[in-house]
mmCIF file of C-alpha atoms in Angstrom:
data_model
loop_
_atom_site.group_PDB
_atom_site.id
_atom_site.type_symbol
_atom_site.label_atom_id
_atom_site.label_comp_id
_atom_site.label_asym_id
_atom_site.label_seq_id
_atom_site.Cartn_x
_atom_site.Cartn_y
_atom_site.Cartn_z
ATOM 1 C CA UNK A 1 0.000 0.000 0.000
ATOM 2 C CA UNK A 2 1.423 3.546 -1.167
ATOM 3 C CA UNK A 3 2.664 5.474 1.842
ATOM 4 C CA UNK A 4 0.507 8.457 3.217
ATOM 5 C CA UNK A 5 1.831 11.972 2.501
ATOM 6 C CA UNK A 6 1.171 14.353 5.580
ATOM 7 C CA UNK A 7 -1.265 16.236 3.595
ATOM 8 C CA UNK A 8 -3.070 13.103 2.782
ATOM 9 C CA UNK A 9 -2.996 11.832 6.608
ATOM 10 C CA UNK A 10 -4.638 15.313 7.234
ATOM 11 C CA UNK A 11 -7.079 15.385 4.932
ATOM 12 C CA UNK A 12 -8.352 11.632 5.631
ATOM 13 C CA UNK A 13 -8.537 12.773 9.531
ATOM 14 C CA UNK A 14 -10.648 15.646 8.646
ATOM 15 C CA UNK A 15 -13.156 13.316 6.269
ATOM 16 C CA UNK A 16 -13.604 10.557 9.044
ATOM 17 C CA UNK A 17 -14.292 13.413 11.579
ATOM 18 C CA UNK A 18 -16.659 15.293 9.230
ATOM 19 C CA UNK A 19 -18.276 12.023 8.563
ATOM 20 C CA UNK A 20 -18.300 10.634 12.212
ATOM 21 C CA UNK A 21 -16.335 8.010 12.087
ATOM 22 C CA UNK A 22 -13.181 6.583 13.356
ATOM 23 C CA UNK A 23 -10.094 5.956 11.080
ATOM 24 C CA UNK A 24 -6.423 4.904 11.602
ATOM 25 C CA UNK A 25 -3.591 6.210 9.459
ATOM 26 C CA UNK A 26 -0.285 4.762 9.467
ATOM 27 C CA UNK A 27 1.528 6.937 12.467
ATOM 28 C CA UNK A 28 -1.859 7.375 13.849
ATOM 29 C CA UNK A 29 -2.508 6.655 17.620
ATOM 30 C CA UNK A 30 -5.781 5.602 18.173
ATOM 31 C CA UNK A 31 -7.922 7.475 20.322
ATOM 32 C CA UNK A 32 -8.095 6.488 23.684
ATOM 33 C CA UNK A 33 -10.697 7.257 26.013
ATOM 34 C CA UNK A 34 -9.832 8.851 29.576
ATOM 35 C CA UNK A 35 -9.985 6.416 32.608
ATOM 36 C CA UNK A 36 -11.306 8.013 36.181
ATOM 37 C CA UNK A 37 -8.027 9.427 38.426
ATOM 38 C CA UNK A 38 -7.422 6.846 41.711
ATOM 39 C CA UNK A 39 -5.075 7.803 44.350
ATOM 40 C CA UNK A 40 -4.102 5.077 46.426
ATOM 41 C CA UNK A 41 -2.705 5.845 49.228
ATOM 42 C CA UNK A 42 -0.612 3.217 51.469
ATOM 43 C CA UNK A 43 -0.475 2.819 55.070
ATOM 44 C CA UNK A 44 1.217 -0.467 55.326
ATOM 45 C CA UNK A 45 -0.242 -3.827 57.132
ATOM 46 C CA UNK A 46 -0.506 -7.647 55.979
ATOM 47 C CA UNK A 47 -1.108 -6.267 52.010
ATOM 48 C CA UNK A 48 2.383 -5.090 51.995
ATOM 49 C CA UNK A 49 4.381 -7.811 53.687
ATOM 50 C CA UNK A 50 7.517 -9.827 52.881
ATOM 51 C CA UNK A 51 7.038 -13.810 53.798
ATOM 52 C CA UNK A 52 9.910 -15.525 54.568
ATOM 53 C CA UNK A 53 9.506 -18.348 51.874
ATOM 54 C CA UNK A 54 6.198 -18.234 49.791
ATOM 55 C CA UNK A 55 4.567 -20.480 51.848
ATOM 56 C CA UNK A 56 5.026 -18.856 55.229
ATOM 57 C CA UNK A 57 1.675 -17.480 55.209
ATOM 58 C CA UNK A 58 1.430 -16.584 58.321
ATOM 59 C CA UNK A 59 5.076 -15.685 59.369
ATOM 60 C CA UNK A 60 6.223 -12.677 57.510
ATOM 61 C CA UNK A 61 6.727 -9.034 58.377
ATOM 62 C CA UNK A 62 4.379 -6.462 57.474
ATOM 63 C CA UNK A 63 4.835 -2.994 56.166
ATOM 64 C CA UNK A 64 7.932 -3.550 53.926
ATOM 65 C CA UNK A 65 6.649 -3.116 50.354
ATOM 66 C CA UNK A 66 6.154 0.528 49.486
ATOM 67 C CA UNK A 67 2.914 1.514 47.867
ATOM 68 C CA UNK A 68 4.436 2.329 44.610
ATOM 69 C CA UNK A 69 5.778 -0.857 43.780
ATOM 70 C CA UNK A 70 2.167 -2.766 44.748
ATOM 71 C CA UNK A 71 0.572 -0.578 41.806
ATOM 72 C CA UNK A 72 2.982 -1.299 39.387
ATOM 73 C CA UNK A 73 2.989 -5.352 39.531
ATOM 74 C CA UNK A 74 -1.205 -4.684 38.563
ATOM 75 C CA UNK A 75 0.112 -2.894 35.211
ATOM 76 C CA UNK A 76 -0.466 -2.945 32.849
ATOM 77 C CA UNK A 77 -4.379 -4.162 33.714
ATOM 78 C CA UNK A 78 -4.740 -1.575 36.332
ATOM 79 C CA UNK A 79 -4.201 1.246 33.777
ATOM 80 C CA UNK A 80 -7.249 0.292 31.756
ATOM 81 C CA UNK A 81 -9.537 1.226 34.728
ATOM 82 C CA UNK A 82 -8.180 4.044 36.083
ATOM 83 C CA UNK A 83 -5.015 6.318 36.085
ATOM 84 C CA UNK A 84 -3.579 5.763 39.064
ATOM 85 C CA UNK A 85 -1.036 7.844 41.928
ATOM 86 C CA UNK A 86 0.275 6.869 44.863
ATOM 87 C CA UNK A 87 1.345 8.134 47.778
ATOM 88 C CA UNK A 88 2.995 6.554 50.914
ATOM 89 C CA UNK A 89 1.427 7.751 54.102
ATOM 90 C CA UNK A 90 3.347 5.069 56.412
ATOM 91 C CA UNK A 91 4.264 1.477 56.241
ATOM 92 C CA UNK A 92 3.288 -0.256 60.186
ATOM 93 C CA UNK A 93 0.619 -2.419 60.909
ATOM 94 C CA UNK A 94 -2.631 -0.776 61.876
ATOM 95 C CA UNK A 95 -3.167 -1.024 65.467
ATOM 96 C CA UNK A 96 0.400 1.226 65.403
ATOM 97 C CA UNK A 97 -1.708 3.972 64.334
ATOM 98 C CA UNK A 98 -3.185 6.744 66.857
ATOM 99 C CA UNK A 99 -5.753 9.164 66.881
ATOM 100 C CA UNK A 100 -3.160 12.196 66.118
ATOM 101 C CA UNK A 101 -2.542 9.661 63.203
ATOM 102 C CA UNK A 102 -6.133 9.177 62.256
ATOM 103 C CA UNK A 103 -6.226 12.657 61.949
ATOM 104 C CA UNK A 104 -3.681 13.216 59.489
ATOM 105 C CA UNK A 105 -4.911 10.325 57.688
ATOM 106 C CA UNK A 106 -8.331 12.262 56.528
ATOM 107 C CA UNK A 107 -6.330 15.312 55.710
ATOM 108 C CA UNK A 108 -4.785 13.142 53.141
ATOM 109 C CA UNK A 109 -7.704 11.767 52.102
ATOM 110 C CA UNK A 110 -9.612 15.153 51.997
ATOM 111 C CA UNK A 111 -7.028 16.456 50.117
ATOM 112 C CA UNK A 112 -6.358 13.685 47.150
ATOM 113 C CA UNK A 113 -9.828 14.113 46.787
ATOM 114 C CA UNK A 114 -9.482 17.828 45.172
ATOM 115 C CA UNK A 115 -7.919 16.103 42.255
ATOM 116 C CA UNK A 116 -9.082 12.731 42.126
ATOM 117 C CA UNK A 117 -12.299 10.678 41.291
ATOM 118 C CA UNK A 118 -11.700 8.692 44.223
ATOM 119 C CA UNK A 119 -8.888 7.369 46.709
ATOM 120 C CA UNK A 120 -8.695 3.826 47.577
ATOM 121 C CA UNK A 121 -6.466 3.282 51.135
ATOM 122 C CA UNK A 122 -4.629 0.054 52.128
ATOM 123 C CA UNK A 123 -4.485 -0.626 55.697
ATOM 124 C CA UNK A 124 -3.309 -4.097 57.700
ATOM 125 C CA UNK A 125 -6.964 -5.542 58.487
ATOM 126 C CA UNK A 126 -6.411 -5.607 62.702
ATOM 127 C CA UNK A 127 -8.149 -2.304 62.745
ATOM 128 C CA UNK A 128 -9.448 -1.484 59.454
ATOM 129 C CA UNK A 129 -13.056 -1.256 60.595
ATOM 130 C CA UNK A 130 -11.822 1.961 62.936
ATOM 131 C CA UNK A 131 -10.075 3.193 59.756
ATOM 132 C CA UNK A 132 -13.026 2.819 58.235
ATOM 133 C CA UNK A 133 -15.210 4.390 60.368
ATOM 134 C CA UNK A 134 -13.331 6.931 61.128
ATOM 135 C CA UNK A 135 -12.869 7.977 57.482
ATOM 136 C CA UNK A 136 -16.225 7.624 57.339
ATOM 137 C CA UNK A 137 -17.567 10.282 59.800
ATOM 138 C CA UNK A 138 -14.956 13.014 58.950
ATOM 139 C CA UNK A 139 -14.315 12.921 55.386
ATOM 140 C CA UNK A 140 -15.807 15.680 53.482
ATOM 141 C CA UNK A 141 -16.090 14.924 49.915
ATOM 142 C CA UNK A 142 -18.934 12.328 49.184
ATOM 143 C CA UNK A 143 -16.591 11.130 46.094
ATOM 144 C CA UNK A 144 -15.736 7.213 46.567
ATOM 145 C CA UNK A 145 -13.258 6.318 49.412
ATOM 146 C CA UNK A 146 -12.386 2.418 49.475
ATOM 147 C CA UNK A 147 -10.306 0.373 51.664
ATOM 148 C CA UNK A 148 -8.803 -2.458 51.132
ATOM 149 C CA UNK A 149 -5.714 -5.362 52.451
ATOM 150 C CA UNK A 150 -5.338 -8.573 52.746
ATOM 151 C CA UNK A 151 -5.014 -11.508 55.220
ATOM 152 C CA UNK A 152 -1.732 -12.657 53.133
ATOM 153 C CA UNK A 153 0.903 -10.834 52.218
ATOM 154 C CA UNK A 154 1.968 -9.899 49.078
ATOM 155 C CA UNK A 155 4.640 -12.980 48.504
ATOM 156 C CA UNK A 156 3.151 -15.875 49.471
ATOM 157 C CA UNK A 157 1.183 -18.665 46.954
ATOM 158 C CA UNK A 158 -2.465 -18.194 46.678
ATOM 159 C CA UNK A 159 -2.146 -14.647 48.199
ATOM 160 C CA UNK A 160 -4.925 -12.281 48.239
ATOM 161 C CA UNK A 161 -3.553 -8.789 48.083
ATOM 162 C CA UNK A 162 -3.090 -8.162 44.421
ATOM 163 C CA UNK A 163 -7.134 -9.157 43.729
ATOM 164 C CA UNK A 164 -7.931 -7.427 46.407
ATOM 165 C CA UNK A 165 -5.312 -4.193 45.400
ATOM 166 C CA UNK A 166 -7.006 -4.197 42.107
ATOM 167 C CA UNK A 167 -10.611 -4.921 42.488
ATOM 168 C CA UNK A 168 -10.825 -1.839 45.195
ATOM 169 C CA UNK A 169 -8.868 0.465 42.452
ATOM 170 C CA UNK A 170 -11.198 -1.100 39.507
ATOM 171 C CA UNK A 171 -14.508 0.011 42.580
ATOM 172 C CA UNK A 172 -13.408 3.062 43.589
ATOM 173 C CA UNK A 173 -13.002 4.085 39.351
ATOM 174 C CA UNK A 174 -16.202 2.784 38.624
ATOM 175 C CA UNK A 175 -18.041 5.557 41.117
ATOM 176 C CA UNK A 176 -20.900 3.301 42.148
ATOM 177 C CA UNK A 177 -19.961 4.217 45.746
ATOM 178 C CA UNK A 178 -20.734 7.660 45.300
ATOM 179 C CA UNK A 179 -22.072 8.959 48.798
ATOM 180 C CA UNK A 180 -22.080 5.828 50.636
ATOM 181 C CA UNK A 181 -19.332 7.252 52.633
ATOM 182 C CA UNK A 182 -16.347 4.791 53.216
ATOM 183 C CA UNK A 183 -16.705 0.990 52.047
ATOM 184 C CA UNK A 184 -14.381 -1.784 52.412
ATOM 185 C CA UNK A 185 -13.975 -3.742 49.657
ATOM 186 C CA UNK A 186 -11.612 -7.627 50.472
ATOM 187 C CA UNK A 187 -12.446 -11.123 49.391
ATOM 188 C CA UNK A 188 -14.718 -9.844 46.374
ATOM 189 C CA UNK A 189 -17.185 -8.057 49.042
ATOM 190 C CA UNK A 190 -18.299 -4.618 49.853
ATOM 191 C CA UNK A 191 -19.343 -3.762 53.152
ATOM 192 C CA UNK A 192 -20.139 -0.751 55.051
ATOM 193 C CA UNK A 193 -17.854 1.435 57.502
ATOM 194 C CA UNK A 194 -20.393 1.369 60.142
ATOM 195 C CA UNK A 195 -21.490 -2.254 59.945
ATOM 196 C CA UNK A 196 -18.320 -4.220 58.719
ATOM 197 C CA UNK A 197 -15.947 -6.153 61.672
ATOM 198 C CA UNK A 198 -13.613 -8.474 61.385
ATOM 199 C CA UNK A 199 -14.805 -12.059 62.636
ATOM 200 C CA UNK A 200 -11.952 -14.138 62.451
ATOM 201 C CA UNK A 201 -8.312 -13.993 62.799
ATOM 202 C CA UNK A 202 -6.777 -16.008 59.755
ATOM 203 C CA UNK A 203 -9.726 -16.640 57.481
ATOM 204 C CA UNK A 204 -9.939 -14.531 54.546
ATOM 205 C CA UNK A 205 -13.424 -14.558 54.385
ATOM 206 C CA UNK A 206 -13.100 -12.835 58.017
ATOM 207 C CA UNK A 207 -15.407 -9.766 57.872
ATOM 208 C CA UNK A 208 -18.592 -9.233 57.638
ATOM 209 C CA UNK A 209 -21.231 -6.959 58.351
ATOM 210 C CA UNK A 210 -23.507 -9.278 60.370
ATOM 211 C CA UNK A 211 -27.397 -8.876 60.054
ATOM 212 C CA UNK A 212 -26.950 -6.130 57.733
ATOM 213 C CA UNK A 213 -25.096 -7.927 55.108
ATOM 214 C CA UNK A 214 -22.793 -6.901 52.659
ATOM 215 C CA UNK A 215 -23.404 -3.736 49.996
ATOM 216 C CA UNK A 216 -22.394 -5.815 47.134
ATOM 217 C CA UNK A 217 -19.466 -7.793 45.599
ATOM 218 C CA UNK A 218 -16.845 -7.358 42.906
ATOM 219 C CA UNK A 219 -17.338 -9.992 40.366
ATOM 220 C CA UNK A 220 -14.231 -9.525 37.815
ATOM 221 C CA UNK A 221 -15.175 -6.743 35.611
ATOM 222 C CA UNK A 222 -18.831 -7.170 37.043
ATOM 223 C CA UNK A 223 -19.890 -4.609 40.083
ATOM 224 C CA UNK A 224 -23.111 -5.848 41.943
ATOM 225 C CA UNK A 225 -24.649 -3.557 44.842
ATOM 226 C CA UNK A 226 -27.377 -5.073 46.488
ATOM 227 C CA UNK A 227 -27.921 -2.294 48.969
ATOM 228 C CA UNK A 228 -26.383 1.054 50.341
ATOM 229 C CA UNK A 229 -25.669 2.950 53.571
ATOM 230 C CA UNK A 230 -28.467 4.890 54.958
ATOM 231 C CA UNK A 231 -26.588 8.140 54.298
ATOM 232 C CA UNK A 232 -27.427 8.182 50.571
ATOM 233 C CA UNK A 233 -30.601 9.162 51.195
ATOM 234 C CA UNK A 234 -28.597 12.838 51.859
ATOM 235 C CA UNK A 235 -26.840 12.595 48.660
ATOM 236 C CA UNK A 236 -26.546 16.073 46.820
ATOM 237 C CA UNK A 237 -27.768 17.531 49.634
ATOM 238 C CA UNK A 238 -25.516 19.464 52.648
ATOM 239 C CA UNK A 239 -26.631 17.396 55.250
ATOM 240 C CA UNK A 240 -24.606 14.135 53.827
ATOM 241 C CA UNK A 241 -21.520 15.706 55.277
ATOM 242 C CA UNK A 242 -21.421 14.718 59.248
ATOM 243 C CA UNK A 243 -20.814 17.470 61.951
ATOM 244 C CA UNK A 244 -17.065 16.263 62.462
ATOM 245 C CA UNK A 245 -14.700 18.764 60.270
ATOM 246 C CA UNK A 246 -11.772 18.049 61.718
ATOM 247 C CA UNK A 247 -10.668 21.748 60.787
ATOM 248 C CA UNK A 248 -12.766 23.149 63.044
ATOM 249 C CA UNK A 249 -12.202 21.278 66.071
ATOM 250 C CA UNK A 250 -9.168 21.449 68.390
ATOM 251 C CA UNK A 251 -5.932 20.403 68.398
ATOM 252 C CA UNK A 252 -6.363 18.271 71.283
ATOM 253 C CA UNK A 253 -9.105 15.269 70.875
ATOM 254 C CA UNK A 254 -10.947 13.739 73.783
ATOM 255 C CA UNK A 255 -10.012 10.772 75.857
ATOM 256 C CA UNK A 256 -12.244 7.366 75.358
ATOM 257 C CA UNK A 257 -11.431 4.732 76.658
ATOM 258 C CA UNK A 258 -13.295 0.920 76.658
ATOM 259 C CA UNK A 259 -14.614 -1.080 79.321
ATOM 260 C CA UNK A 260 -15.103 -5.189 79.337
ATOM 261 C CA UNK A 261 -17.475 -6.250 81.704
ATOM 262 C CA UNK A 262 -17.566 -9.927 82.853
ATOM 263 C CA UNK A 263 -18.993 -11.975 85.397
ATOM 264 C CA UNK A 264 -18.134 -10.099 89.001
ATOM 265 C CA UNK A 265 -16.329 -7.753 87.002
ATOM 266 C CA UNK A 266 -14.922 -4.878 89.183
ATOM 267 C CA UNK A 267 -15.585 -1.319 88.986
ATOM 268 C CA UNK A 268 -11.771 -0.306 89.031
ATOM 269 C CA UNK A 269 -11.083 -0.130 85.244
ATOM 270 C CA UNK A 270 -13.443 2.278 85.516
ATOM 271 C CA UNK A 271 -12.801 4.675 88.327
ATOM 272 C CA UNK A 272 -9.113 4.529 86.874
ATOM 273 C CA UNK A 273 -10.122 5.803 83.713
ATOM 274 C CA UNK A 274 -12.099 8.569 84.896
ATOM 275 C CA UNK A 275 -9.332 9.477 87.593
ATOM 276 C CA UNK A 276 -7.109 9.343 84.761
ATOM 277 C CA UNK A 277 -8.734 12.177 83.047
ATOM 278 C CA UNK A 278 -10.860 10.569 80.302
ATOM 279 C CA UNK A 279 -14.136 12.406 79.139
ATOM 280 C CA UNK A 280 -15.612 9.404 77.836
ATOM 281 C CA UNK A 281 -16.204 5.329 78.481
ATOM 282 C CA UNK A 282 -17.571 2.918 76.176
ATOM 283 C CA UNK A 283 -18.816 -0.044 78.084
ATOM 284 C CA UNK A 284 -18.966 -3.486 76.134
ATOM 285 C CA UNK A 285 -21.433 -5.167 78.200
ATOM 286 C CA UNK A 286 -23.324 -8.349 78.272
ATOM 287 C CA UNK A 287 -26.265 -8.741 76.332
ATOM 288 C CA UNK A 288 -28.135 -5.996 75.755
ATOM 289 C CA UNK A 289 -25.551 -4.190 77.061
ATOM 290 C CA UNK A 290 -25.724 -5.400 81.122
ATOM 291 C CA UNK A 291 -22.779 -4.353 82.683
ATOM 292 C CA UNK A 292 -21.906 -5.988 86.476
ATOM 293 C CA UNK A 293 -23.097 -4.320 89.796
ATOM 294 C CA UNK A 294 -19.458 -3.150 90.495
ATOM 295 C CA UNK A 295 -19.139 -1.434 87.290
ATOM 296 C CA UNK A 296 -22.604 0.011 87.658
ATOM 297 C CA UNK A 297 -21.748 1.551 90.632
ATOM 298 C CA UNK A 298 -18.691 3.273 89.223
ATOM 299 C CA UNK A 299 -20.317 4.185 86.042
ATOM 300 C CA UNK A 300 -22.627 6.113 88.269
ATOM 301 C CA UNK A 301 -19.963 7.937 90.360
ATOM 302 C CA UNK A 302 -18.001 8.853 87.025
ATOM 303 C CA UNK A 303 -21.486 10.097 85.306
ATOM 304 C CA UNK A 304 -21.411 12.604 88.607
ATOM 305 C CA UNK A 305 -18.192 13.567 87.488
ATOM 306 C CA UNK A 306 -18.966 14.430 84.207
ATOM 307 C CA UNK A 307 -17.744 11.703 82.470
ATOM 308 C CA UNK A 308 -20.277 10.413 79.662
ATOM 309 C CA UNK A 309 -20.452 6.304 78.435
ATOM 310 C CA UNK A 310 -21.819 4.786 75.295
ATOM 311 C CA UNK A 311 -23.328 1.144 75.996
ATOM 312 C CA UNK A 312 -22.886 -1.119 73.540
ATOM 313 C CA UNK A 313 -22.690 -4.938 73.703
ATOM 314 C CA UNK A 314 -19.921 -7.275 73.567
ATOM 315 C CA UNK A 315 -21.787 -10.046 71.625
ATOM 316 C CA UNK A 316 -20.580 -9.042 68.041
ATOM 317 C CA UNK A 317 -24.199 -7.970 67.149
ATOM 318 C CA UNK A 318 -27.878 -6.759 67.703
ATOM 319 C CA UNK A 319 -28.323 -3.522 68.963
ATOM 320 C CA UNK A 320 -28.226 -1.774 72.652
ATOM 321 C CA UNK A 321 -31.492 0.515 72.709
ATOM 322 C CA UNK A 322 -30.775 4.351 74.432
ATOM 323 C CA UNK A 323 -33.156 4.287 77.577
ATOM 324 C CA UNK A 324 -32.274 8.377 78.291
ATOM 325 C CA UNK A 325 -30.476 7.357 80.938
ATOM 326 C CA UNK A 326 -28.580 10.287 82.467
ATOM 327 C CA UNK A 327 -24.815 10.431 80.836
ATOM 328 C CA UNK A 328 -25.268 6.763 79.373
ATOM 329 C CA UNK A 329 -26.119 6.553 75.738
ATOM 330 C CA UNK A 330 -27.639 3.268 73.743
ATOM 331 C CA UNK A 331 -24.916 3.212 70.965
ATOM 332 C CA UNK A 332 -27.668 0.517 68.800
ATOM 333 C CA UNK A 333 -25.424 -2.178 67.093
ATOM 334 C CA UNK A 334 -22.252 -0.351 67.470
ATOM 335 C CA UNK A 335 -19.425 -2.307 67.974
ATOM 336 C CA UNK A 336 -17.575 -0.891 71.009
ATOM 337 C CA UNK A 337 -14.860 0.410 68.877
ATOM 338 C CA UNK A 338 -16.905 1.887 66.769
ATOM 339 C CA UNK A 339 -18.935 3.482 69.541
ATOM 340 C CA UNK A 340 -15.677 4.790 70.992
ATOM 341 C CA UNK A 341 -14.772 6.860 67.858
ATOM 342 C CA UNK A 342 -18.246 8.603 67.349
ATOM 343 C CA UNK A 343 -18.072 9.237 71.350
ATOM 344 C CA UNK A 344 -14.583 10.736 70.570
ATOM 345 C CA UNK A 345 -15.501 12.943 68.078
ATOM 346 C CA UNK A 346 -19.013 13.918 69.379
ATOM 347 C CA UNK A 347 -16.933 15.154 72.564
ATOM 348 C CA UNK A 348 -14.719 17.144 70.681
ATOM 349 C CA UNK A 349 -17.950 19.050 68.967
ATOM 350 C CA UNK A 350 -20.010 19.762 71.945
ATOM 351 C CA UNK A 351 -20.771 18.250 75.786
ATOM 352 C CA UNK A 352 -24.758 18.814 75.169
ATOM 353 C CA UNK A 353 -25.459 14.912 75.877
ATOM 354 C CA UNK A 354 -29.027 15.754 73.959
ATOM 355 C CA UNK A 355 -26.628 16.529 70.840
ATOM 356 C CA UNK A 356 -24.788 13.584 71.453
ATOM 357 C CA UNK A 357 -28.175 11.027 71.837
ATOM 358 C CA UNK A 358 -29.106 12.645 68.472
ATOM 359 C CA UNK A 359 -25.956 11.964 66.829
ATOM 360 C CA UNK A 360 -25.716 8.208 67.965
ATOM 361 C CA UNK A 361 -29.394 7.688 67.330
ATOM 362 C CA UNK A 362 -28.740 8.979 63.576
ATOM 363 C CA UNK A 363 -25.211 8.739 62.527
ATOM 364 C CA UNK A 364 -24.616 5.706 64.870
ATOM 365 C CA UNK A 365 -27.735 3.957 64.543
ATOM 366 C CA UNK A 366 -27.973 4.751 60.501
ATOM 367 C CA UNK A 367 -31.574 3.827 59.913
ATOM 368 C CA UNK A 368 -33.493 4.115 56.283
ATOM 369 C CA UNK A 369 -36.105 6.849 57.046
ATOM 370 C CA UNK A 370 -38.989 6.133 55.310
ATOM 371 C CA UNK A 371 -40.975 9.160 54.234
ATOM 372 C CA UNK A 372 -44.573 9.444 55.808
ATOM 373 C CA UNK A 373 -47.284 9.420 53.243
#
């Protein structure tokens, strides 16, 4: 076939535009359409461990591959779902994380979200469901926000961090999370910030979101959602962003701490923590929340002292009821870590307990409303 002249290539582009259609020309690249921006940004955990052999699955050390490097053994497949950045906000597992931490952690967040379609976060799965929750009360931007990790590391056989690595990158481009806050996305799933815990040490099937199920799953190129948080139901509107801009409060966060109770379990753990200084006490009781007469007692003297609890339960599910008990609040189906963090951050906005009911019986509680007719 005769070579193209440059005037010719020119003039054949101009035709196939004029006419609607696509052509290639020799030299030609073919037009490529633009994939959603992703910025994931690395915190360390299992996902980016080093085994010792690849079949030490469960003897390796965590937080040694950097973030960069995980992204670039998905290419080239990742870059046909979205163009991705990275950026390494620490390498430790995630129970080595604080509040002060935490903090920082949703200014990075807030801010990759200026310039991105969505950020996906990779955390060690000890704590992800506080990441998550966390993330999801004080993030501002309703754009998609995804974690994800693994319960292998990165170099052993049969591993689960690449699928899961890409599958929350290929979620978080698609934008079908759009204003249901902060999801998790592992084994294929997607569950909720507020419902999700993990529920078993080693399995990798280990979390779920109990009762409530999961949103959806990731099913190769395939994304099914079955259901979504009860905050869409604000989407669009002002009131999807919660009361906890963490550039408003103060530099200093509030002090909650958790208490087990047990059978004939004493009221010390509690009395120290109040003497100690801290504003707030989960309790994670029995049942519907029962806590022992001991601890009763001492809840009562701390209440006096202005300390305020959350009840929740320590049975992994179903829901602890507020009874408008003075300086006790029902935190529903909370877990107690969960419980703890919107305690934390409710302190730090205001020490109006009526505030406080209202914000665990909406934000905490998360119930559909269904519109009167």
């Amino acid at each position: 076939m005769r070579k193209l002249t440059r005037r010719s290539t020119v003039l054949f582009t101009l035709i196939s535009l004029a006419l609607g259609t696509t052509a290639s020309v020799a030299g030609a690249e073919p037009d490529k359409k633009p994939v959603p921006k992703v910025a994931v940004i690395g915190t360390g955990g299992t996902i980016s461990g080093v085994s010792k052999n690849r079949v030490s699955f469960q003897d390796y050390e965590s937080g040694k591959l950097p973030i960069s490097k995980m992204v670039d053994d998905l290419k080239p497949e990742v870059d046909t779902v979205a163009d991705v950045t990275t950026e390494q906000f620490g390498n430790k597992g995630s129970g080595s994380y604080s509040i002060a931490d935490y903090r920082r952690l949703t200014a990075t967040v807030d801010q990759a979200l200026k310039t991105n379609d969505a950020v996906v976060v990779t955390t060690g799965t000890d704590t992800m469901e506080e990441f998550a929750y966390w993330l999801d009360l004080t993030v501002r931007s309703d754009k998609p926000v995804i974690l994800t990790g693994s319960m292998r590391p990165w170099t052993v056989i049969g591993t689960d961090a690449p699928a899961n690595l890409y599958n929350a990158i290929h979620l978080a481009a698609s934008g079908k999370t759009t204003c249901y806050g902060t999801v998790l996305m592992l084994n294929d799933q997607i569950q909720a910030a507020r419902e999700v815990r993990k529920t078993d040490a080693l399995r990798m099937d280990t979390f779920s979101s109990g009762a409530s199920g999961e949103l959806g799953v990731v099913d190769q190129d395939n994304i099914r959602l079955n259901r979504a948080p009860a905050r869409i139901q604000q989407c669009g509107k002002k009131t999807w962003e919660t009361p906890f801009d963490l550039d408003k409060m103060g530099k200093t966060l509030p002090r909650v701490e958790i208490a087990y109770s047990y059978q004939d379990a004493g009221g010390e753990a509690i009395k120290a923590f109040a003497d100690a200084g801290a504003d707030g006490v989960v309790t994670a009781g029995t049942g519907a929340g029962g806590v022992s007469p001991q601890m009763s007692e001492a809840r009562k003297d701390a209440v006096k002292n202005g300390v305020i609890f959350a009840s929740t339960t320590r049975t992994g599910s179903g829901a602890v009821y507020d009874k408008n008990t003075d300086g006790v609040i029902g935190a529903d189906d909370l877990t107690p870590q969960k419980a703890r963090l919107l305690l934390l951050l409710s302190l730090a906005k205001t020490d109006d307990q009526n505030q406080i009911r209202t914000w665990f019986s909406t934000l905490g509680a998360a119930q559909f409303i269904t519109p009167r007719r």
